[in-house]
Short mmCIF file of C-alpha atoms in Angstrom, two decimals:
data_model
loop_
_atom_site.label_atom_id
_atom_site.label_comp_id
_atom_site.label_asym_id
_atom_site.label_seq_id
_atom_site.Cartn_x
_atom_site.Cartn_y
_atom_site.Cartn_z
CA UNK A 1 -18.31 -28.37 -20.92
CA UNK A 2 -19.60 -26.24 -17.96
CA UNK A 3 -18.14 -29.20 -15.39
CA UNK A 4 -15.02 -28.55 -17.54
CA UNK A 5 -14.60 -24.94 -17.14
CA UNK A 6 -15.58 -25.08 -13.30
CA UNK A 7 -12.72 -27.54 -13.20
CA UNK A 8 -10.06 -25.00 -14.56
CA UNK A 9 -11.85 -22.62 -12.36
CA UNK A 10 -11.76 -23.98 -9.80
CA UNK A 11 -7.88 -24.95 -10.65
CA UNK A 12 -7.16 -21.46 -10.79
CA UNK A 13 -8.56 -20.31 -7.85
CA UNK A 14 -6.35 -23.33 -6.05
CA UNK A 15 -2.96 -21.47 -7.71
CA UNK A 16 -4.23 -17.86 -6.16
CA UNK A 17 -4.90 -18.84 -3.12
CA UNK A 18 -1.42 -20.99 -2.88
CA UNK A 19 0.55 -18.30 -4.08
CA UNK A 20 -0.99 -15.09 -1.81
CA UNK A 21 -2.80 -17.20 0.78
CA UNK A 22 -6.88 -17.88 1.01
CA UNK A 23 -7.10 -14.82 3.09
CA UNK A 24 -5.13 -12.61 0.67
CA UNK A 25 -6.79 -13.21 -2.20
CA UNK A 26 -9.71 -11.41 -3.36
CA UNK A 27 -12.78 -13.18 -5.31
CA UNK A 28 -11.82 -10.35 -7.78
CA UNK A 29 -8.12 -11.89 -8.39
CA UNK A 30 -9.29 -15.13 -9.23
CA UNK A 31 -11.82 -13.92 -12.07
CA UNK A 32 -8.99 -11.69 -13.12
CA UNK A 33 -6.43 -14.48 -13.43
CA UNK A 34 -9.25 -16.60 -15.17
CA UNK A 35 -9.73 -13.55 -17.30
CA UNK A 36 -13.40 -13.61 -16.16
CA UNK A 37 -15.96 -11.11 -14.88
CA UNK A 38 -16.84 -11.52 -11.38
CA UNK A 39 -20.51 -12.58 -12.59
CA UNK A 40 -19.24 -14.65 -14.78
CA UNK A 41 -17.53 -16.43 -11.59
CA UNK A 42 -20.76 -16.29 -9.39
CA UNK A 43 -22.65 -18.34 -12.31
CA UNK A 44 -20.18 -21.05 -10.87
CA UNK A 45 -19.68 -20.35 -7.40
CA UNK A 46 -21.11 -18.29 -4.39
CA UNK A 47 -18.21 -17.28 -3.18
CA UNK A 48 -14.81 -17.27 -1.92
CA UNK A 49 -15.42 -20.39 0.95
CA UNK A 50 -17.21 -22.53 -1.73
CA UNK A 51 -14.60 -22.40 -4.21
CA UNK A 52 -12.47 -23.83 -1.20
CA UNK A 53 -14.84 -26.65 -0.77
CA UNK A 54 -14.87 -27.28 -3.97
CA UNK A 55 -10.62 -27.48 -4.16
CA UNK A 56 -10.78 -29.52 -1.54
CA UNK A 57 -14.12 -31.76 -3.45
CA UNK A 58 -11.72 -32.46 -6.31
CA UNK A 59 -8.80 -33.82 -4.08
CA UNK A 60 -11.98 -36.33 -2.60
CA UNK A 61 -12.61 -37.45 -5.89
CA UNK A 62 -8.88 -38.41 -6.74
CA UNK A 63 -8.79 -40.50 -3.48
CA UNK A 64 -11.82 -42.31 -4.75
CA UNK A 65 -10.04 -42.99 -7.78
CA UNK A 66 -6.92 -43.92 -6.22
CA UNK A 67 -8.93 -46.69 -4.29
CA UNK A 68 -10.35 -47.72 -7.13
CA UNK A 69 -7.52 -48.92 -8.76
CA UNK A 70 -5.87 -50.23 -5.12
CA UNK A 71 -8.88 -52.42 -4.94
CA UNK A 72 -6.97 -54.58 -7.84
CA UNK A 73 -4.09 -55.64 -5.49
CA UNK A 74 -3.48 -59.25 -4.35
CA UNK A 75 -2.66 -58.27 -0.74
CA UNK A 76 -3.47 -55.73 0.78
CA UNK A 77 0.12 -54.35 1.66
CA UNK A 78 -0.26 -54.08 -2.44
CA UNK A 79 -3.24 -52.35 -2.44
CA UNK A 80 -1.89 -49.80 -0.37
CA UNK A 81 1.41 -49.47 -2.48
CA UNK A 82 -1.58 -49.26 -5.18
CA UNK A 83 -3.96 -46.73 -3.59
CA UNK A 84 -0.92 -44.52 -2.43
CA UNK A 85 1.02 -44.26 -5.62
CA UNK A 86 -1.93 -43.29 -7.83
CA UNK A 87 -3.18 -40.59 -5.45
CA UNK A 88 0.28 -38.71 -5.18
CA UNK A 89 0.55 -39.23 -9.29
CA UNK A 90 -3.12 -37.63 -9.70
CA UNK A 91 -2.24 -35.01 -6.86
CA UNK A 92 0.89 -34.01 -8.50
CA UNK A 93 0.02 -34.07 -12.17
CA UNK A 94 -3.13 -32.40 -11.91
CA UNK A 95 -3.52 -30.45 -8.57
CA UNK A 96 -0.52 -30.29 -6.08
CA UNK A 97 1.18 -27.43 -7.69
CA UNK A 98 -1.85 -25.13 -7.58
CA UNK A 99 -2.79 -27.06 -3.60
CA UNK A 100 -2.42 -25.68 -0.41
CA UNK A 101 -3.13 -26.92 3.26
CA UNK A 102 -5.99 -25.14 4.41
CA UNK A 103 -8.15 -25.56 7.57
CA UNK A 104 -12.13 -26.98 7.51
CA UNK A 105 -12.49 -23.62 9.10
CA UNK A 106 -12.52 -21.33 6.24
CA UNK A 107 -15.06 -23.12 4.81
CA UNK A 108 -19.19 -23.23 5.32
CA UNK A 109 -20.36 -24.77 7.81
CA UNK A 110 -21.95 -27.39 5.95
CA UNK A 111 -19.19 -27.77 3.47
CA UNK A 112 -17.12 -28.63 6.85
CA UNK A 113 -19.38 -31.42 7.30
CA UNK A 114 -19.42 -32.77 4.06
CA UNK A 115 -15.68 -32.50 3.63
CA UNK A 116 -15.29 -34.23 6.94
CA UNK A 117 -17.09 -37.77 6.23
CA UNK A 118 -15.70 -37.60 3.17
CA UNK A 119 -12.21 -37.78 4.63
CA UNK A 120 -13.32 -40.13 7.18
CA UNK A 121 -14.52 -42.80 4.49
CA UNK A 122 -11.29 -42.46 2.50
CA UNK A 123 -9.10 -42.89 6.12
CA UNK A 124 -11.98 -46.30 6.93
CA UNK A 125 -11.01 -47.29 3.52
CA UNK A 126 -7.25 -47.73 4.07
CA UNK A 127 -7.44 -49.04 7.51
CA UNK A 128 -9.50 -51.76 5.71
CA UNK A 129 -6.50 -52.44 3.52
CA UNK A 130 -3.96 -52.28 6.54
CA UNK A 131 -5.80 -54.84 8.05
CA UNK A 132 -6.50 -56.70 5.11
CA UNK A 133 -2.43 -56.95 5.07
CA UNK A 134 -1.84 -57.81 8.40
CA UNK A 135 -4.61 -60.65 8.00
CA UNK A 136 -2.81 -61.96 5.10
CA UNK A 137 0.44 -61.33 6.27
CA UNK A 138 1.88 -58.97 4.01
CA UNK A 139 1.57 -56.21 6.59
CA UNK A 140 2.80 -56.48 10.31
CA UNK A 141 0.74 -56.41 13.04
CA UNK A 142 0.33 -52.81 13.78
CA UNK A 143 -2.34 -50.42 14.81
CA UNK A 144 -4.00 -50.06 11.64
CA UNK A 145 -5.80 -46.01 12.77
CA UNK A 146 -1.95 -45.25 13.79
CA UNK A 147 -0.74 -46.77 10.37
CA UNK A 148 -3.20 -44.54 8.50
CA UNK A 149 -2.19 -41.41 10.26
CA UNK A 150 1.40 -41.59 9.60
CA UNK A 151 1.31 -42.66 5.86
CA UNK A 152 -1.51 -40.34 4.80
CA UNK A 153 0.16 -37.36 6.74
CA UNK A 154 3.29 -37.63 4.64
CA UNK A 155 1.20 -37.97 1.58
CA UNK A 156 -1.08 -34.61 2.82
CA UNK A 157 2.17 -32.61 3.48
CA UNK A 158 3.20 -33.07 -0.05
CA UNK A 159 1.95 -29.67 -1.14
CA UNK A 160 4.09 -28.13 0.91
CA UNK A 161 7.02 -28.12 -0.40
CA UNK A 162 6.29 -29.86 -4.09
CA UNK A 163 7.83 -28.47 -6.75
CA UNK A 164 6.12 -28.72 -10.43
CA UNK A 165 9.02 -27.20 -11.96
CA UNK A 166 11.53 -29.63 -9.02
CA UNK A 167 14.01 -32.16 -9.98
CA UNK A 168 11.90 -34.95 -9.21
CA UNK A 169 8.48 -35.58 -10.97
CA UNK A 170 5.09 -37.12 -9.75
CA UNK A 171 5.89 -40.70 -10.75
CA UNK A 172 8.93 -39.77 -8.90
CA UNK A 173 7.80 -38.88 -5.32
CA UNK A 174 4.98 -41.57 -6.19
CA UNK A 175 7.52 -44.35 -6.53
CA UNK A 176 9.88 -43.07 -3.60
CA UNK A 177 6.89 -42.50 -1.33
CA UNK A 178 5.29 -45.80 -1.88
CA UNK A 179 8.88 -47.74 -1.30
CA UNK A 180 9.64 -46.43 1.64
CA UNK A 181 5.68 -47.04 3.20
CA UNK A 182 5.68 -50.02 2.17
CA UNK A 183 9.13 -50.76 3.48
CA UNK A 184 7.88 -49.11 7.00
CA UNK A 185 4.52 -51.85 7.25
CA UNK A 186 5.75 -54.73 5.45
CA UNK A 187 6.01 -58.03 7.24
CA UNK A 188 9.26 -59.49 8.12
CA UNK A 189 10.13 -57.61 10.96
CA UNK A 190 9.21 -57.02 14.57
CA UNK A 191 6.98 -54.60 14.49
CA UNK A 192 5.95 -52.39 17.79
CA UNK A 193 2.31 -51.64 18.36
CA UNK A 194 0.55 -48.88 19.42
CA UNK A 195 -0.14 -49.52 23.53
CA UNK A 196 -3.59 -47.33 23.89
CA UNK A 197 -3.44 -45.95 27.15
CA UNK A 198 -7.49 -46.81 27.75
CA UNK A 199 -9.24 -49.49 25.43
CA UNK A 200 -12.71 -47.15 24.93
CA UNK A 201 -11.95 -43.73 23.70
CA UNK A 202 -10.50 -42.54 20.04
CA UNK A 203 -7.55 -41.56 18.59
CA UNK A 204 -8.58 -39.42 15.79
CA UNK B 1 9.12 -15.49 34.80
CA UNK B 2 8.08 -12.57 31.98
CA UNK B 3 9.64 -15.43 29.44
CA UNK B 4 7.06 -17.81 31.27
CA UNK B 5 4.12 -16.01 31.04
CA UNK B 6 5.07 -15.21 27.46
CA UNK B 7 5.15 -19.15 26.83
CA UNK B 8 1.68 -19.37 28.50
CA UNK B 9 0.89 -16.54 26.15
CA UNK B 10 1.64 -18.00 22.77
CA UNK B 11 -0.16 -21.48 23.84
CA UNK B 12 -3.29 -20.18 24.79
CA UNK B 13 -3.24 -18.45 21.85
CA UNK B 14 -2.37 -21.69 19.45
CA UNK B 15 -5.32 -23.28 21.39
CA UNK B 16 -7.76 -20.13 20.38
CA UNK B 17 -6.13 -20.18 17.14
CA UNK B 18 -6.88 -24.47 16.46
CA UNK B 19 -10.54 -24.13 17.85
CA UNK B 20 -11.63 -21.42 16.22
CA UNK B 21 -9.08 -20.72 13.47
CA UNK B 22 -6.48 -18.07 12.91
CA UNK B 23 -8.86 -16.13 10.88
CA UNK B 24 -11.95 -16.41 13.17
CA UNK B 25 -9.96 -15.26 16.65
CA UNK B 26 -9.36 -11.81 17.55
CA UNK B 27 -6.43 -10.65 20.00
CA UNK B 28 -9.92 -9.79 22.34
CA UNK B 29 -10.50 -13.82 22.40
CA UNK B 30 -6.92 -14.72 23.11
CA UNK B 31 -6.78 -11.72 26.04
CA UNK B 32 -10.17 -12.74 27.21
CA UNK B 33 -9.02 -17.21 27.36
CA UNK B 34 -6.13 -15.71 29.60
CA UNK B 35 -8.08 -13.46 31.75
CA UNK B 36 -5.96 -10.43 30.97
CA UNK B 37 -6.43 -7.09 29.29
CA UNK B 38 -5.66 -6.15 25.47
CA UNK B 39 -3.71 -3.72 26.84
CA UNK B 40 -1.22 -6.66 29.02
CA UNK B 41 -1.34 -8.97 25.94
CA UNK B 42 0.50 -5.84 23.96
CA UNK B 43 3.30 -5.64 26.34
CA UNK B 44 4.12 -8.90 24.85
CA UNK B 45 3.18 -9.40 21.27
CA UNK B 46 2.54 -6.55 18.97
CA UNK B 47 -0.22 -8.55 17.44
CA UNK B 48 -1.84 -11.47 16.07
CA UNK B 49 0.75 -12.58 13.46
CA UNK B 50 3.64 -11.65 15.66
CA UNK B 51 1.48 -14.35 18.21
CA UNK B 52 1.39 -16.39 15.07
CA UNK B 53 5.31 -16.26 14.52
CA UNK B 54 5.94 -17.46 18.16
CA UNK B 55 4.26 -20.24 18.28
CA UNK B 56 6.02 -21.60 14.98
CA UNK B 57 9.02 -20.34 17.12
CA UNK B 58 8.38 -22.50 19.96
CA UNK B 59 8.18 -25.43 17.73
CA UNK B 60 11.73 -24.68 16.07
CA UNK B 61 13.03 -24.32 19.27
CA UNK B 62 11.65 -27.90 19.65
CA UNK B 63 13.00 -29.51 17.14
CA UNK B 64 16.60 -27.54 17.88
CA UNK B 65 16.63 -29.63 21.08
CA UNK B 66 15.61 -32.86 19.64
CA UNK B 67 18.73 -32.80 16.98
CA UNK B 68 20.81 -32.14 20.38
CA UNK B 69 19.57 -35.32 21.64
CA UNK B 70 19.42 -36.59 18.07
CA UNK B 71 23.44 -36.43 17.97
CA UNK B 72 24.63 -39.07 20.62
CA UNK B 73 23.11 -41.33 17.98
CA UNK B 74 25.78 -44.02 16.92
CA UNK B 75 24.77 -44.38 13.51
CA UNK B 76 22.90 -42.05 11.14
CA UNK B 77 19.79 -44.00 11.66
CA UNK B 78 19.89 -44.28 15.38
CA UNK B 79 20.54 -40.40 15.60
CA UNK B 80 17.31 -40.20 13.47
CA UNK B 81 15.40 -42.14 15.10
CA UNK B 82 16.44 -40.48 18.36
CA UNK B 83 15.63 -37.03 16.91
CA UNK B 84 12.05 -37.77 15.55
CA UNK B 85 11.17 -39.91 18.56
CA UNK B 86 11.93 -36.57 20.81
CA UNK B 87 10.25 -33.86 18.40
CA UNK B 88 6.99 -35.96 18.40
CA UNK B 89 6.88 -36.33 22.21
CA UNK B 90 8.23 -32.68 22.37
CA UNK B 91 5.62 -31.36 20.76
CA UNK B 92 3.00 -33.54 21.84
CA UNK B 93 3.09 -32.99 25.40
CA UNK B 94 3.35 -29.34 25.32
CA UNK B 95 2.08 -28.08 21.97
CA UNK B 96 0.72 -30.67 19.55
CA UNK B 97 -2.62 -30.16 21.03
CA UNK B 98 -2.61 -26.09 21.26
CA UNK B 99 -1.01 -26.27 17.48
CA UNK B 100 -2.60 -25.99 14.34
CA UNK B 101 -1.47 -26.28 10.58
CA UNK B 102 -0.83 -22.42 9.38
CA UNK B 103 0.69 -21.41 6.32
CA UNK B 104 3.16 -18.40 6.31
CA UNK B 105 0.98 -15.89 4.57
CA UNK B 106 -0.44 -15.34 7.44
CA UNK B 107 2.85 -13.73 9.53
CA UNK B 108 4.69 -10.77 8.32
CA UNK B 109 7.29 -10.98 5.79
CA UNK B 110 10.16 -10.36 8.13
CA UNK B 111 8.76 -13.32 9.87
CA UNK B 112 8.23 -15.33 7.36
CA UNK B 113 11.88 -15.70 6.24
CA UNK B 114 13.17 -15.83 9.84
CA UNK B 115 11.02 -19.04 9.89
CA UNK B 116 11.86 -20.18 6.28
CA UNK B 117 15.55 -20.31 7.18
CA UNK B 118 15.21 -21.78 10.74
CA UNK B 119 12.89 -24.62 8.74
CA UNK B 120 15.69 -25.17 6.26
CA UNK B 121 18.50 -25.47 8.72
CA UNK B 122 16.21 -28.03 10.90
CA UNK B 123 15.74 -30.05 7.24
CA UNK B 124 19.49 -30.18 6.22
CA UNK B 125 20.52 -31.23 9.78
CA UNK B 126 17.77 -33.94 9.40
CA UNK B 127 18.76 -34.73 6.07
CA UNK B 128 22.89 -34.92 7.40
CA UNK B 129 21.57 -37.93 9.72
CA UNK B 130 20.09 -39.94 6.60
CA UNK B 131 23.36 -39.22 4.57
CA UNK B 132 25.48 -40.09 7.76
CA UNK B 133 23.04 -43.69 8.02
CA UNK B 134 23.53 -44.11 4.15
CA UNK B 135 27.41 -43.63 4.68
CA UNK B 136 27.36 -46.10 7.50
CA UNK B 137 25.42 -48.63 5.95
CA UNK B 138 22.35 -48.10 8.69
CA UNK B 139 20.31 -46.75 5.93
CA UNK B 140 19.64 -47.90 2.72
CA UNK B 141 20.54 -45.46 -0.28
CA UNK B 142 17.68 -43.73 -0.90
CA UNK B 143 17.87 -39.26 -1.74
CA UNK B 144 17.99 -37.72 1.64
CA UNK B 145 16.07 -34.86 -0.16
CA UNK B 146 13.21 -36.73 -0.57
CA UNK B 147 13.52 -38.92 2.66
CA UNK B 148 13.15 -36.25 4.94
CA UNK B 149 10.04 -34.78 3.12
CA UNK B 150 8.35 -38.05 2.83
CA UNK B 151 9.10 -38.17 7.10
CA UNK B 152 8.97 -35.06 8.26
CA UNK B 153 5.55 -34.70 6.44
CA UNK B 154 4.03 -37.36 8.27
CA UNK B 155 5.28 -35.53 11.80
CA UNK B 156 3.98 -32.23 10.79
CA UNK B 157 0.44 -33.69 10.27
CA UNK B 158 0.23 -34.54 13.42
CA UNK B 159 -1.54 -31.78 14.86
CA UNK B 160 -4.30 -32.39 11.92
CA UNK B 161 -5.69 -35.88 14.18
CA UNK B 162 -3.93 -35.35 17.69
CA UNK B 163 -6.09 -35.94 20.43
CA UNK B 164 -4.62 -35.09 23.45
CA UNK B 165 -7.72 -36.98 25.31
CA UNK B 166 -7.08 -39.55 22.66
CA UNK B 167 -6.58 -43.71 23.03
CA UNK B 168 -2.65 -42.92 22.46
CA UNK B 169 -0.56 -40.79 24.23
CA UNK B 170 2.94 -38.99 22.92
CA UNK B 171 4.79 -41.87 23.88
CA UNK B 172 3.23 -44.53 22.60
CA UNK B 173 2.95 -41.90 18.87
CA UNK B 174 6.57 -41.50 18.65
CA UNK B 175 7.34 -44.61 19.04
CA UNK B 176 5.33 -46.16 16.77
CA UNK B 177 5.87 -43.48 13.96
CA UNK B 178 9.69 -44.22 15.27
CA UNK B 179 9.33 -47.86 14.30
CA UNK B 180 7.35 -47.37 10.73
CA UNK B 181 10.19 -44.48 9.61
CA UNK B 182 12.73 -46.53 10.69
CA UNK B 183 11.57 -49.84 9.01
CA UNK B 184 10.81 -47.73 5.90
CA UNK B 185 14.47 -46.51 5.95
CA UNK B 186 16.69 -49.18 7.15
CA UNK B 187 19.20 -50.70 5.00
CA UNK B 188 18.52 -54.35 4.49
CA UNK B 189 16.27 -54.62 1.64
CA UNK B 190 16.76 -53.03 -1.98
CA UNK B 191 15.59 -49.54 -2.08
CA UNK B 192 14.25 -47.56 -5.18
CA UNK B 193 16.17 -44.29 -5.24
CA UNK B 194 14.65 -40.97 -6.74
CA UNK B 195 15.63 -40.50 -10.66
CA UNK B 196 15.69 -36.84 -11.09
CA UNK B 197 14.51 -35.53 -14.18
CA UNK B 198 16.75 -33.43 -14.62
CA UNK B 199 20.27 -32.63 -12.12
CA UNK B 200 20.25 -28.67 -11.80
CA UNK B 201 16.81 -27.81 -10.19
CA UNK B 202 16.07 -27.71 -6.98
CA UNK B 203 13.15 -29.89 -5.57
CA UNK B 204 12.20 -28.18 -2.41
#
């Protein structure tokens, strides 16, 4: 019950901040929009940064569960169609609409470094099914790190410009997204790989 | 040369701004990273979220010239391929680096909607070269709506993992993100289109 009501807290928080931006909004506006006193919001939270971690905590958490259920492909060009499709439906049903893009540096220091292996494993995590794919053919050969950055980064703009109340729904944009990603890696074309300029350093 | 040093200006500035964030950098920092006064920075910006404003200008202005080069494109997909292929090395040779993911809160209002239109325009130019590819077969049918969110988001994330010390340089980005859009929108293999929910509302 109390993980349930930091949930919608922490939901509501994600709406403020979207509509007046993190900077413009007051720890006092989100308790008022949760029809809350402002101790009642610091039993939950220390403050305006954490709540931020914590938005950002949830969208983790739908990744893992995203993976999850990609894990259950046959190949892994399917696990990816998979993985993708159920994060943007989770994203959009539950937290797009109140989601924003927000920089690691409004948050705590040590929320920073949380949030940042976090992301890391989740990116490691689809590489693995990129190559996967291109092992077992479903999946040109491409550079797996460069494949990663351009499907995720149309998946992470989402929020800006999603609609809840839109023409097209989360299963939608799920269903569109996912064709045309998996149309852009599939097999059966010449694909052109990424020529690193030196062999030692990294990308991301 | 004042519209040079203005340029020079509104870089350094995107640099203080992605290392430190918008939030965390005062106009002090940015005057001190140039080696000029407060007072010589004001002769040219009236402040931080005008600085703000200019460099979202700058990128506009780059995408403005890569729809010029985007037009000598024979079909609508070759004119989009063209057009993304310049943007990304555009903006990764001179800005991508220096540029950061901000939201428009941040500038003032009058701003704000100068950029909100000049993004629109840039997105129903973009979205003309998909309906010109769809009407000339390049393409497969697919909503142009959606097509240019799903791709443009993945070019606007790319300040989020750019490295400009990184193992790939502009080049070798565009023309690999060239080659995935272009695979994921080519004509040749059935395409799942969008199914509005409803035909009124507006999704972006």
């Amino acid at each position: 019950m109390q993980q349930l009501k930091k949930t919608a807290l922490i939901r509501e928080a994600g709406r403020a901040f979207k509509t007046k931006g993190f900077h413009n909004t007051s720890l006092d506006e989100v308790a008022e929009a949760l029809n809350v006193t402002k101790a009642a919001l610091y039993y939950y939270v220390k403050g305006k940064r954490e709540l931020l971690f914590e938005t950002q905590m949830l969208v983790l958490e739908m990744g893992d569960a995203a993976l999850e259920e990609g894990q259950h492909g046959k190949t892994g060009l399917e696990k990816l169609e998979r993985t993708i499709g159920r994060f943007i439906v989770l994203m959009a049903r539950d937290f797009i609409s109140h989601s924003f893009v927000s920089t690691l540096d409004d948050m705590l220091p040590e929320h920073q470094d949380i949030i940042r292996k976090r992301r890391r494993a989740f990116d490691l995590r689809i590489r693995e099914f990129v190559q996967d794919g291109i092992n077992d053919g479903s999946i040109a050969p491409c550079e797996p790190k460069l494949a990663v950055a351009w499907l995720m980064g149309s998946i992470n703009w989402i929020p800006n410009w999603f609609n809840p109340e839109g023409e097209y729904g989360p299963e939608a944009i799920a269903e569109v997204f996912v064709n045309f990603i998996s149309h852009g890696l599939a097999a059966g074309s010449a694909k052109v790989r990424g020529r690193p300029r030196k062999s030692s350093s990294e990308a991301t």
